[in-house]
Amino acid sequence: MQASQGPERSGSVPKLYHQPMQQVQQYCTPCRSFDNSIYNDSSSSGTQIFFQTQNEQFFTMDSFPATDSAIYDVAPSLSVSSNRSPFSPQCSPSYMSEPRRSYDNTCISPVSGCSGVDDDNGKKHVLRELKNKLLRPESDIDDSCSCSFNGVVSNPSSLTRRNQVLDIASRLDLKELLVSCAEAVAEADILTAEVLMNVLEQRVSVSGEPMQRLSAYMLEGLRARLLSSGSIIYKKLKCSEPTGSELLSYMQVLYHICPYIKFAYMSANIVIAEAMKNENRIHIIDFQIAQGSQWIFLIRNLARRPGGPPFLRITGVDDFQSAHVRGGGLQLVGEMLATIAKSCGVPFEFHGAALSGCKVKLEHLQIRHGESLAVNFTYMLHHMPDESVSTMNHRDRLLRLVKSLSPKIVALVEQELNTNTAPFLLRFRETLDYHKAMFESVDAARPRDDMQRISAEEHCIARDVVNLIACEGADRVERHELFGKWRSRLSMAGFTPCPLSPSVGEAIKYMLREYSSNYRLAESQGALYLGWKNRALVTSSAWQ
């Protein structure tokens, strides 16, 4: 949701989670939600999952089988194991009957196991025909005549192949077309890919249905990948980005119409506030502080503490992107937070570290003896390159560095999809399914022809999609992992999970009243999941 870390880049990429500094709303529940109660799930040998929509619980499941990656059809539209997301895919019976493992042997993404096409016999036959018949060697096709295609002289076999691809493409829906096109790109079948792209162009629209809008951006990613120009196009997109004030406007639109940003900020705030409830000197390191307005709620809450507020120091780690969005450096964040703290009577100090997470070292964090430390990783770690990109493995290096500081609490919020080490076709399907759910959730809040929504999707989401599809190696900065993999990484770095208190879920439930009833809230394996219908999109967890 926010490309902030990783290799140095010449421009910035506007992302989903920035909260506008202007017109900041106090979006969390009243202070009473901090009831200091402690959640304990140790009484159950399995994992307890609560599925909630708005303010009511609609499904509870205890002690389901613990398996690494098997999927069980245990209830209508519900498939779970104790090591995967509580949200189930809407998959076909043939998919549900076979366990499947993800590429990097971690938890299965809620939808990545699903086929990109229907299992309907007719459509399967059409796709087999496209893959087996049309992709055969051109020498197998009759070439007894010579013709032209769109005014360009073409050998007869190519023309025949084009016509056959067009015929089969006319029988595919949009999702099937995208997956078939991606397969052609992966196989370097330029002729088939170009024909399918031309067909896709006629069906996509940035003002259409969610799938049409997403397909428009995924098509651009496929074109860039086919031309091996993903990095070039991605950089051009960054160089032509809107001004900081325009980006704030786009992000404000997404902030209000989707709960993903609020979910992240609210859950991290409550986790940190409850961990620090008895501390007199608090130091928070925010590894992607953005506009910094996520801490206004915490400052106001500390001001109401019985016996007086504690001393609060915030270290904001930042990079060029956030500076572009703000229209200025970290001093703007410090000044804004200092003003809020002064008005609330909270002793406050701010320290800015204007560098990417890849460059953060101990000396940049200004650790002081006697302060209780909290660390916030919100939509940030998936931009850190790991061992699959660089021998430096900044992802695990940063986690080990943070653990060496002995923090009292670490808040982690990440998107729930598997794109880090997944090969191209698996990554393409995962990107498609994940963002389809996201675009549907945006669609529920704004009209199709709403220009603000169109601009917000283009500038705050689309470039992530292009990066995921078109770029590889160090140029691909969008490298998400499922919660199971994050759990493994943090455990290897020495962290232990910290159970979330009921007040976290209560606050999120209260917030979700403002949104569509299709948003789902669930708790599993110590993490809180936010999803759209049956697709988990974001997880929040706490660590010590």
Coordinates of C-alpha atoms in Angstrom, one line a residue:
M1 CA 0.0 0.0 0.0
Q2 CA 2.9 2.2 0.4
A3 CA 6.2 1.8 -1.5
S4 CA 8.7 3.3 0.8
Q5 CA 11.6 1.0 1.3
G6 CA 14.0 -0.9 -0.9
P7 CA 16.3 0.4 -3.6
E8 CA 16.7 4.2 -3.9
R9 CA 14.4 5.5 -6.6
S10 CA 14.2 8.7 -8.5
G11 CA 10.6 9.5 -7.8
S12 CA 7.9 8.6 -5.4
V13 CA 5.0 6.2 -5.6
P14 CA 1.7 7.4 -4.0
K15 CA 0.3 4.6 -2.0
L16 CA -3.0 3.7 -0.3
Y17 CA -2.3 4.2 3.3
H18 CA -1.2 7.8 3.7
Q19 CA -3.5 9.7 5.9
P20 CA -4.0 13.4 5.0
M21 CA -2.5 15.7 7.5
Q22 CA -5.3 18.2 6.7
Q23 CA -8.7 17.8 8.1
V24 CA -7.6 14.9 10.4
Q25 CA -10.6 13.1 11.9
Q26 CA -10.5 11.4 15.3
Y27 CA -11.6 8.1 13.9
C28 CA -11.1 5.7 16.8
T29 CA -13.7 4.8 19.4
P30 CA -13.9 6.9 22.6
C31 CA -11.4 6.4 25.3
R32 CA -13.7 3.9 27.1
S33 CA -12.6 1.3 24.5
F34 CA -9.3 1.0 26.4
D35 CA -10.7 -1.2 29.1
N36 CA -7.3 -2.7 30.0
S37 CA -8.8 -6.2 29.8
I38 CA -6.4 -8.9 28.6
Y39 CA -7.3 -11.3 25.9
N40 CA -6.2 -14.9 26.5
D41 CA -6.9 -17.7 24.1
S42 CA -4.8 -20.3 26.0
S43 CA -8.0 -22.2 27.1
S44 CA -8.5 -23.7 23.6
S45 CA -6.2 -26.2 22.1
G46 CA -7.1 -25.0 18.6
T47 CA -7.6 -21.6 17.2
Q48 CA -10.7 -19.6 17.9
I49 CA -12.0 -17.5 15.0
F50 CA -14.6 -14.8 15.2
F51 CA -16.2 -13.7 12.0
Q52 CA -17.8 -10.4 12.4
T53 CA -19.7 -8.0 10.2
Q54 CA -20.2 -4.5 11.5
N55 CA -21.4 -4.9 15.1
E56 CA -22.5 -8.5 15.3
Q57 CA -20.8 -11.8 15.4
F58 CA -22.0 -14.2 12.8
F59 CA -19.8 -17.2 12.9
T60 CA -17.6 -18.8 15.6
M61 CA -15.4 -21.9 15.2
D62 CA -13.3 -23.6 17.8
S63 CA -10.5 -26.2 17.6
F64 CA -10.4 -26.9 13.9
P65 CA -7.7 -29.3 12.5
A66 CA -4.2 -28.0 12.6
T67 CA -2.5 -28.6 9.3
D68 CA 0.2 -26.8 7.4
S69 CA -1.6 -26.1 4.2
A70 CA -4.5 -28.3 3.6
I71 CA -7.9 -26.7 2.8
Y72 CA -11.0 -28.3 4.2
D73 CA -14.6 -27.7 3.0
V74 CA -16.0 -27.6 6.5
A75 CA -18.9 -25.3 6.0
P76 CA -20.6 -23.3 3.3
S77 CA -18.2 -20.6 2.0
L78 CA -15.8 -21.4 4.9
S79 CA -12.4 -23.1 4.5
V80 CA -9.8 -22.9 7.3
S81 CA -6.9 -24.5 8.9
S82 CA -5.0 -23.3 11.9
N83 CA -2.1 -22.1 9.8
R84 CA -3.9 -19.9 7.2
S85 CA -6.2 -17.0 6.8
P86 CA -9.7 -17.4 8.2
F87 CA -11.3 -16.1 5.1
S88 CA -12.1 -18.7 2.5
P89 CA -12.0 -18.5 -1.3
Q90 CA -15.0 -19.1 -3.5
C91 CA -13.4 -22.0 -5.3
S92 CA -14.8 -24.8 -7.3
P93 CA -15.3 -28.3 -5.8
S94 CA -12.3 -29.6 -7.7
Y95 CA -10.1 -27.1 -6.1
M96 CA -11.5 -27.7 -2.6
S97 CA -10.8 -31.5 -2.9
E98 CA -7.1 -31.1 -3.3
P99 CA -4.7 -29.6 -0.7
R100 CA -2.3 -27.1 -2.3
R101 CA 0.9 -25.6 -1.1
S102 CA 2.1 -22.1 -1.8
Y103 CA 5.4 -21.5 -3.7
D104 CA 7.5 -20.6 -0.7
N105 CA 6.0 -23.3 1.5
T106 CA 4.3 -20.9 3.8
C107 CA 0.6 -20.3 4.5
I108 CA -1.7 -20.4 1.5
S109 CA -3.2 -17.1 0.5
P110 CA -7.0 -17.1 0.7
V111 CA -7.4 -17.0 -3.0
S112 CA -4.0 -17.7 -4.6
G113 CA -4.8 -21.4 -4.7
C114 CA -7.8 -20.8 -6.9
S115 CA -7.6 -21.2 -10.6
G116 CA -7.8 -18.1 -12.6
V117 CA -10.5 -19.7 -14.7
D118 CA -13.8 -21.5 -14.0
D119 CA -13.9 -25.2 -13.8
D120 CA -17.0 -25.3 -16.0
N121 CA -16.3 -28.1 -18.6
G122 CA -17.0 -25.8 -21.5
K123 CA -14.7 -23.1 -20.5
K124 CA -12.0 -25.6 -19.5
H125 CA -12.2 -27.0 -23.0
V126 CA -11.9 -23.6 -24.5
L127 CA -8.8 -22.8 -22.5
R128 CA -7.2 -26.1 -23.3
E129 CA -7.9 -25.4 -26.9
L130 CA -6.2 -22.0 -26.6
K131 CA -3.2 -23.4 -24.8
N132 CA -2.7 -26.7 -26.7
K133 CA -3.9 -25.9 -30.2
L134 CA -3.0 -22.3 -30.7
L135 CA 0.4 -22.4 -29.1
R136 CA 1.6 -25.3 -31.2
P137 CA 4.5 -24.6 -33.7
E138 CA 3.5 -22.5 -36.6
S139 CA 4.8 -25.2 -39.0
D140 CA 1.7 -27.3 -38.0
I141 CA -0.7 -24.8 -39.5
D142 CA -1.7 -24.7 -43.2
D143 CA 0.2 -21.9 -45.0
S144 CA -1.2 -22.3 -48.5
C145 CA -2.0 -18.6 -49.0
S146 CA -0.6 -15.2 -48.1
C147 CA -2.7 -12.5 -46.6
S148 CA -2.4 -9.2 -44.7
F149 CA -3.6 -8.3 -41.1
N150 CA -4.5 -4.7 -40.4
G151 CA -2.7 -3.6 -43.5
V152 CA 0.5 -5.5 -42.5
V153 CA 1.7 -8.4 -44.7
S154 CA 1.7 -11.5 -42.6
N155 CA 2.6 -15.1 -43.4
P156 CA -0.5 -17.3 -43.6
S157 CA 0.3 -19.3 -40.5
S158 CA 0.4 -16.2 -38.3
L159 CA -2.9 -15.0 -39.8
T160 CA -4.5 -18.3 -39.1
R161 CA -3.2 -18.3 -35.5
R162 CA -4.5 -14.8 -35.0
N163 CA -8.0 -15.7 -36.2
Q164 CA -8.0 -18.8 -34.0
V165 CA -6.9 -16.8 -31.0
L166 CA -9.6 -14.2 -31.7
D167 CA -12.3 -16.9 -32.1
I168 CA -11.4 -18.5 -28.7
A169 CA -10.9 -15.2 -27.0
S170 CA -14.5 -14.2 -27.8
R171 CA -15.7 -17.1 -25.6
L172 CA -13.6 -16.1 -22.5
D173 CA -14.6 -13.7 -19.8
L174 CA -12.4 -10.9 -18.6
K175 CA -10.6 -12.8 -15.9
E176 CA -9.9 -15.8 -18.2
L177 CA -8.6 -13.4 -20.9
L178 CA -6.2 -11.9 -18.4
V179 CA -4.9 -15.2 -17.1
S180 CA -4.5 -16.6 -20.7
C181 CA -2.7 -13.4 -21.7
A182 CA -0.4 -13.7 -18.7
E183 CA 0.4 -17.3 -19.7
A184 CA 1.2 -16.2 -23.2
V185 CA 3.5 -13.5 -21.9
A186 CA 5.2 -16.0 -19.5
E187 CA 5.8 -18.4 -22.5
A188 CA 7.1 -15.5 -24.7
D189 CA 4.3 -16.2 -27.2
I190 CA 4.2 -12.7 -28.5
L191 CA 1.7 -13.3 -31.3
T192 CA -0.9 -14.8 -28.9
A193 CA -0.2 -12.2 -26.2
E194 CA -0.6 -9.3 -28.6
V195 CA -3.9 -10.6 -30.0
L196 CA -5.3 -11.1 -26.5
M197 CA -4.1 -7.7 -25.4
N198 CA -6.0 -6.2 -28.4
V199 CA -9.1 -8.0 -27.3
L200 CA -8.6 -6.9 -23.7
E201 CA -8.3 -3.3 -24.8
Q202 CA -11.9 -3.4 -26.0
R203 CA -13.2 -4.7 -22.7
V204 CA -11.4 -2.7 -20.0
S205 CA -12.5 0.7 -18.7
V206 CA -11.2 2.9 -15.8
S207 CA -14.9 3.9 -15.2
G208 CA -16.4 0.4 -15.6
E209 CA -17.1 -2.4 -13.2
P210 CA -14.4 -3.3 -10.7
M211 CA -13.0 -6.1 -12.9
Q212 CA -12.9 -3.8 -15.9
R213 CA -11.0 -1.1 -14.0
L214 CA -8.5 -3.5 -12.5
S215 CA -8.0 -5.2 -15.9
A216 CA -7.1 -1.9 -17.4
Y217 CA -4.1 -1.6 -15.1
M218 CA -3.1 -5.2 -15.2
L219 CA -3.1 -5.0 -19.0
E220 CA -0.6 -2.2 -18.8
G221 CA 1.5 -4.3 -16.5
L222 CA 1.4 -7.2 -19.0
R223 CA 2.4 -4.9 -21.9
A224 CA 5.3 -3.6 -19.9
R225 CA 6.5 -7.1 -19.0
L226 CA 6.1 -8.3 -22.6
L227 CA 8.3 -5.4 -23.8
S228 CA 10.8 -5.9 -20.9
S229 CA 10.2 -2.3 -20.0
G230 CA 8.5 -2.6 -16.7
S231 CA 11.1 -0.7 -14.8
I232 CA 11.2 2.1 -17.4
I233 CA 7.4 2.5 -17.4
Y234 CA 7.3 2.3 -13.6
K235 CA 9.9 5.1 -13.3
K236 CA 8.1 7.3 -15.9
L237 CA 4.9 6.9 -13.9
K238 CA 6.7 8.1 -10.8
C239 CA 8.3 11.0 -12.6
S240 CA 4.9 12.2 -13.9
E241 CA 3.1 11.9 -10.6
P242 CA 0.9 14.7 -9.3
T243 CA 1.9 17.3 -6.8
G244 CA 1.9 16.7 -3.1
S245 CA -1.4 18.5 -2.6
E246 CA -3.0 16.5 -5.3
L247 CA -1.8 13.2 -3.8
L248 CA -3.1 14.2 -0.4
S249 CA -6.5 14.8 -2.1
Y250 CA -6.4 11.3 -3.7
M251 CA -5.3 9.6 -0.5
Q252 CA -8.0 11.4 1.4
V253 CA -10.6 10.0 -0.9
L254 CA -9.3 6.4 -0.2
Y255 CA -9.0 7.1 3.5
H256 CA -12.7 8.0 3.7
I257 CA -14.2 5.4 1.4
C258 CA -12.1 2.4 2.5
P259 CA -11.3 1.2 6.1
Y260 CA -7.8 -0.2 5.3
I261 CA -5.9 2.8 6.5
K262 CA -8.0 3.4 9.6
F263 CA -7.7 -0.3 10.4
A264 CA -4.0 -0.1 10.4
Y265 CA -3.6 3.1 12.4
M266 CA -6.3 2.3 14.9
S267 CA -5.1 -1.3 15.7
A268 CA -1.5 -0.1 16.1
N269 CA -2.5 2.8 18.2
I270 CA -4.5 0.7 20.6
V271 CA -1.9 -2.1 20.8
I272 CA 0.8 0.5 21.7
A273 CA -1.4 2.5 24.1
E274 CA -2.3 -0.6 26.1
A275 CA 1.2 -1.8 26.3
M276 CA 2.4 1.6 27.6
K277 CA -0.5 2.2 30.0
N278 CA 1.8 2.2 33.1
E279 CA 4.9 3.8 31.5
N280 CA 6.1 7.3 32.4
R281 CA 8.6 7.7 29.5
I282 CA 7.6 6.4 26.1
H283 CA 9.6 6.2 22.9
I284 CA 7.8 5.2 19.7
I285 CA 9.7 4.4 16.5
D286 CA 7.4 4.6 13.5
F287 CA 9.2 3.1 10.5
Q288 CA 6.9 4.9 8.0
I289 CA 5.5 7.9 9.7
A290 CA 4.0 9.5 6.5
Q291 CA 2.0 12.6 7.7
G292 CA 2.2 11.5 11.3
S293 CA -1.5 12.1 12.0
Q294 CA -2.0 8.5 13.1
W295 CA -0.5 9.5 16.5
I296 CA -3.0 12.3 17.3
F297 CA -5.4 9.8 18.8
L298 CA -2.6 8.4 21.1
I299 CA -1.5 11.8 22.2
R300 CA -5.1 12.8 23.1
N301 CA -5.5 9.5 24.9
L302 CA -2.3 10.0 26.9
A303 CA -3.5 13.4 27.9
R304 CA -6.4 11.8 29.8
R305 CA -4.3 9.4 31.8
P306 CA -5.0 9.6 35.5
G307 CA -2.2 11.2 37.4
G308 CA -1.0 13.2 34.3
P309 CA 0.4 12.4 30.9
P310 CA 3.7 10.6 30.4
F311 CA 6.7 12.0 28.4
L312 CA 6.3 11.0 24.8
R313 CA 9.1 10.9 22.2
I314 CA 8.4 9.8 18.6
T315 CA 11.1 8.9 16.1
G316 CA 9.8 9.1 12.5
V317 CA 11.6 7.2 9.8
D318 CA 10.9 8.5 6.4
D319 CA 12.0 8.6 2.8
F320 CA 11.6 10.8 -0.3
Q321 CA 8.1 9.6 -1.1
S322 CA 6.5 10.8 2.0
A323 CA 8.3 14.1 1.8
H324 CA 6.8 14.5 -1.7
V325 CA 3.3 13.7 -0.5
R326 CA 3.6 16.1 2.4
G327 CA 5.3 18.8 0.3
G328 CA 8.1 19.1 2.8
G329 CA 10.4 17.3 5.2
L330 CA 9.9 15.6 8.5
Q331 CA 10.0 18.9 10.3
L332 CA 6.4 19.4 9.2
V333 CA 5.4 16.2 11.0
G334 CA 7.3 17.2 14.1
E335 CA 5.7 20.7 14.2
M336 CA 2.2 19.3 13.7
L337 CA 2.6 16.7 16.4
A338 CA 4.3 19.2 18.8
T339 CA 1.3 21.5 18.4
I340 CA -1.2 18.8 19.2
A341 CA 0.9 17.6 22.2
K342 CA 1.2 21.1 23.6
S343 CA -2.6 21.7 23.3
C344 CA -3.2 18.5 25.2
G345 CA -0.5 19.2 27.8
V346 CA 1.6 16.1 26.9
P347 CA 5.4 16.5 27.2
F348 CA 6.7 15.8 23.7
E349 CA 9.8 15.4 21.6
F350 CA 10.2 14.5 18.0
H351 CA 13.1 13.1 16.1
G352 CA 13.2 12.7 12.3
A353 CA 15.3 10.1 10.5
A354 CA 14.9 10.9 6.8
L355 CA 16.2 7.7 5.2
S356 CA 14.8 4.4 3.9
G357 CA 14.5 1.4 6.1
C358 CA 17.3 -0.3 4.2
K359 CA 19.7 2.3 5.5
V360 CA 18.5 2.4 9.1
K361 CA 21.2 1.7 11.7
L362 CA 21.2 1.8 15.5
E363 CA 22.7 5.3 15.6
H364 CA 19.7 6.7 13.6
L365 CA 17.2 5.7 16.2
Q366 CA 18.6 7.6 19.3
I367 CA 17.7 5.0 21.9
R368 CA 17.8 6.4 25.4
H369 CA 18.0 4.6 28.7
G370 CA 14.9 4.7 30.8
E371 CA 12.4 5.0 28.0
S372 CA 9.9 2.2 27.2
L373 CA 10.1 1.5 23.5
A374 CA 7.3 0.7 21.0
V375 CA 7.9 0.1 17.3
N376 CA 5.4 0.5 14.5
F377 CA 5.6 -1.4 11.2
T378 CA 2.6 -0.3 9.2
Y379 CA 2.5 -1.4 5.5
M380 CA 6.3 -1.0 5.5
L381 CA 8.2 -4.3 5.8
H382 CA 7.0 -5.8 2.5
H383 CA 9.0 -3.1 0.8
M384 CA 12.2 -4.3 2.4
P385 CA 14.2 -6.6 0.1
D386 CA 14.9 -10.0 1.6
E387 CA 17.3 -12.8 0.9
S388 CA 15.7 -13.5 -2.5
V389 CA 16.7 -10.0 -3.7
S390 CA 19.9 -9.2 -1.8
T391 CA 22.5 -10.9 0.3
M392 CA 22.1 -8.0 2.7
N393 CA 18.5 -9.3 3.5
H394 CA 17.4 -6.0 4.9
R395 CA 14.0 -7.4 5.9
D396 CA 15.4 -9.8 8.5
R397 CA 18.3 -7.5 9.3
L398 CA 15.9 -4.7 10.4
L399 CA 13.8 -7.2 12.5
R400 CA 17.0 -8.4 14.3
L401 CA 18.0 -4.8 14.9
V402 CA 14.7 -3.9 16.4
K403 CA 14.7 -7.0 18.6
S404 CA 18.2 -6.0 19.9
L405 CA 16.6 -2.8 21.2
S406 CA 14.3 -4.9 23.6
P407 CA 11.0 -3.1 22.6
K408 CA 8.1 -3.6 24.9
I409 CA 5.8 -3.9 22.0
V410 CA 6.0 -4.1 18.2
A411 CA 2.9 -3.5 16.0
L412 CA 2.8 -5.1 12.6
V413 CA 0.2 -4.4 9.9
E414 CA 0.6 -5.9 6.4
Q415 CA -1.4 -6.8 3.4
E416 CA -2.4 -10.5 3.2
L417 CA -1.1 -11.7 -0.1
N418 CA 1.8 -13.8 -1.4
T419 CA 3.9 -12.0 -4.0
N420 CA 7.4 -12.0 -2.6
T421 CA 9.1 -15.1 -4.0
A422 CA 6.1 -16.4 -6.0
P423 CA 6.9 -17.1 -9.7
F424 CA 5.2 -14.8 -12.2
L425 CA 2.0 -16.7 -13.0
L426 CA 1.3 -17.4 -9.4
R427 CA 2.0 -13.8 -8.5
F428 CA -0.2 -12.6 -11.3
R429 CA -3.2 -14.7 -10.1
E430 CA -2.6 -13.6 -6.5
T431 CA -2.4 -9.9 -7.6
L432 CA -5.6 -10.3 -9.7
D433 CA -7.6 -11.9 -6.9
Y434 CA -6.4 -9.6 -4.2
H435 CA -7.0 -6.4 -6.0
K436 CA -10.3 -7.5 -7.4
A437 CA -11.6 -7.6 -3.9
M438 CA -10.1 -4.2 -3.2
F439 CA -11.6 -2.6 -6.3
E440 CA -15.0 -4.1 -5.4
S441 CA -14.8 -2.5 -2.0
V442 CA -14.0 0.8 -3.5
D443 CA -16.8 0.4 -5.9
A444 CA -19.3 0.0 -3.1
A445 CA -18.5 3.5 -1.8
R446 CA -18.4 5.7 -4.9
P447 CA -20.2 5.8 -8.3
R448 CA -18.5 4.3 -11.3
D449 CA -18.0 7.6 -13.1
D450 CA -16.7 9.4 -10.0
M451 CA -13.5 11.2 -11.1
Q452 CA -12.1 11.4 -7.6
R453 CA -12.3 7.6 -7.3
I454 CA -10.8 7.1 -10.8
S455 CA -7.9 9.4 -9.9
A456 CA -7.4 7.8 -6.5
E457 CA -7.2 4.3 -8.0
E458 CA -4.8 5.4 -10.7
H459 CA -2.4 7.3 -8.5
C460 CA -2.6 5.3 -5.3
I461 CA -3.2 1.6 -6.3
A462 CA -2.5 1.1 -10.0
R463 CA 1.3 1.6 -9.9
D464 CA 1.5 -1.1 -7.2
V465 CA -0.2 -3.4 -9.7
V466 CA 2.1 -2.5 -12.5
N467 CA 5.1 -3.0 -10.3
L468 CA 3.9 -6.5 -9.2
I469 CA 3.4 -7.6 -12.8
A470 CA 6.0 -5.9 -14.9
C471 CA 9.1 -5.7 -12.6
E472 CA 11.5 -8.2 -11.2
G473 CA 14.6 -8.2 -9.0
A474 CA 15.5 -5.1 -7.2
D475 CA 13.0 -3.1 -9.4
R476 CA 10.1 -5.0 -7.9
V477 CA 9.5 -3.2 -4.6
E478 CA 6.1 -4.7 -3.9
R479 CA 7.0 -8.0 -2.1
H480 CA 4.2 -9.1 0.2
E481 CA 4.1 -12.2 2.4
L482 CA 1.3 -14.0 4.2
F483 CA 0.9 -13.7 7.9
G484 CA 2.3 -17.2 8.4
K485 CA 5.6 -16.1 6.8
W486 CA 5.8 -12.9 8.8
R487 CA 5.2 -15.0 11.9
S488 CA 8.1 -17.2 11.0
R489 CA 10.4 -14.2 10.3
L490 CA 9.6 -12.5 13.6
S491 CA 10.0 -15.8 15.5
M492 CA 13.4 -16.4 13.9
A493 CA 14.4 -12.8 14.9
G494 CA 13.5 -13.7 18.5
F495 CA 10.0 -12.2 18.9
T496 CA 7.1 -13.8 20.5
P497 CA 3.4 -13.0 19.6
C498 CA 1.5 -10.8 22.0
P499 CA -2.3 -11.6 22.2
L500 CA -4.5 -8.7 21.2
S501 CA -6.9 -7.5 23.8
P502 CA -10.7 -7.4 23.1
S503 CA -10.6 -3.6 22.9
V504 CA -8.8 -3.8 19.5
G505 CA -11.5 -5.8 17.9
E506 CA -14.2 -3.7 19.6
A507 CA -12.8 -0.5 18.2
I508 CA -12.5 -1.9 14.7
K509 CA -16.1 -3.2 14.8
Y510 CA -17.2 0.3 15.9
M511 CA -15.3 1.8 13.0
L512 CA -16.7 -0.6 10.4
R513 CA -20.2 0.6 11.1
E514 CA -19.4 3.4 8.7
Y515 CA -18.8 1.0 5.8
S516 CA -20.4 -1.7 3.8
S517 CA -21.6 -4.8 5.6
N518 CA -19.4 -6.9 3.2
Y519 CA -16.3 -6.1 5.2
R520 CA -15.4 -8.9 7.5
L521 CA -13.4 -9.0 10.7
A522 CA -11.8 -12.2 12.1
E523 CA -9.2 -13.3 14.6
S524 CA -6.9 -16.2 14.1
Q525 CA -3.5 -17.3 15.3
G526 CA -3.1 -14.1 17.3
A527 CA -3.7 -11.8 14.4
L528 CA -6.7 -9.7 13.5
Y529 CA -7.8 -10.0 9.8
L530 CA -9.8 -7.4 7.8
G531 CA -11.3 -8.7 4.6
W532 CA -13.9 -8.0 1.9
K533 CA -16.5 -10.8 1.7
N534 CA -14.4 -14.0 1.8
R535 CA -11.0 -12.5 0.9
A536 CA -8.6 -11.5 3.7
L537 CA -6.9 -8.3 2.8
V538 CA -5.0 -7.0 5.8
T539 CA -3.7 -8.4 9.1
S540 CA -2.7 -6.7 12.3
S541 CA -0.6 -8.3 15.0
A542 CA 1.5 -7.5 18.1
W543 CA 4.9 -8.8 19.1
Q544 CA 7.3 -8.7 22.1

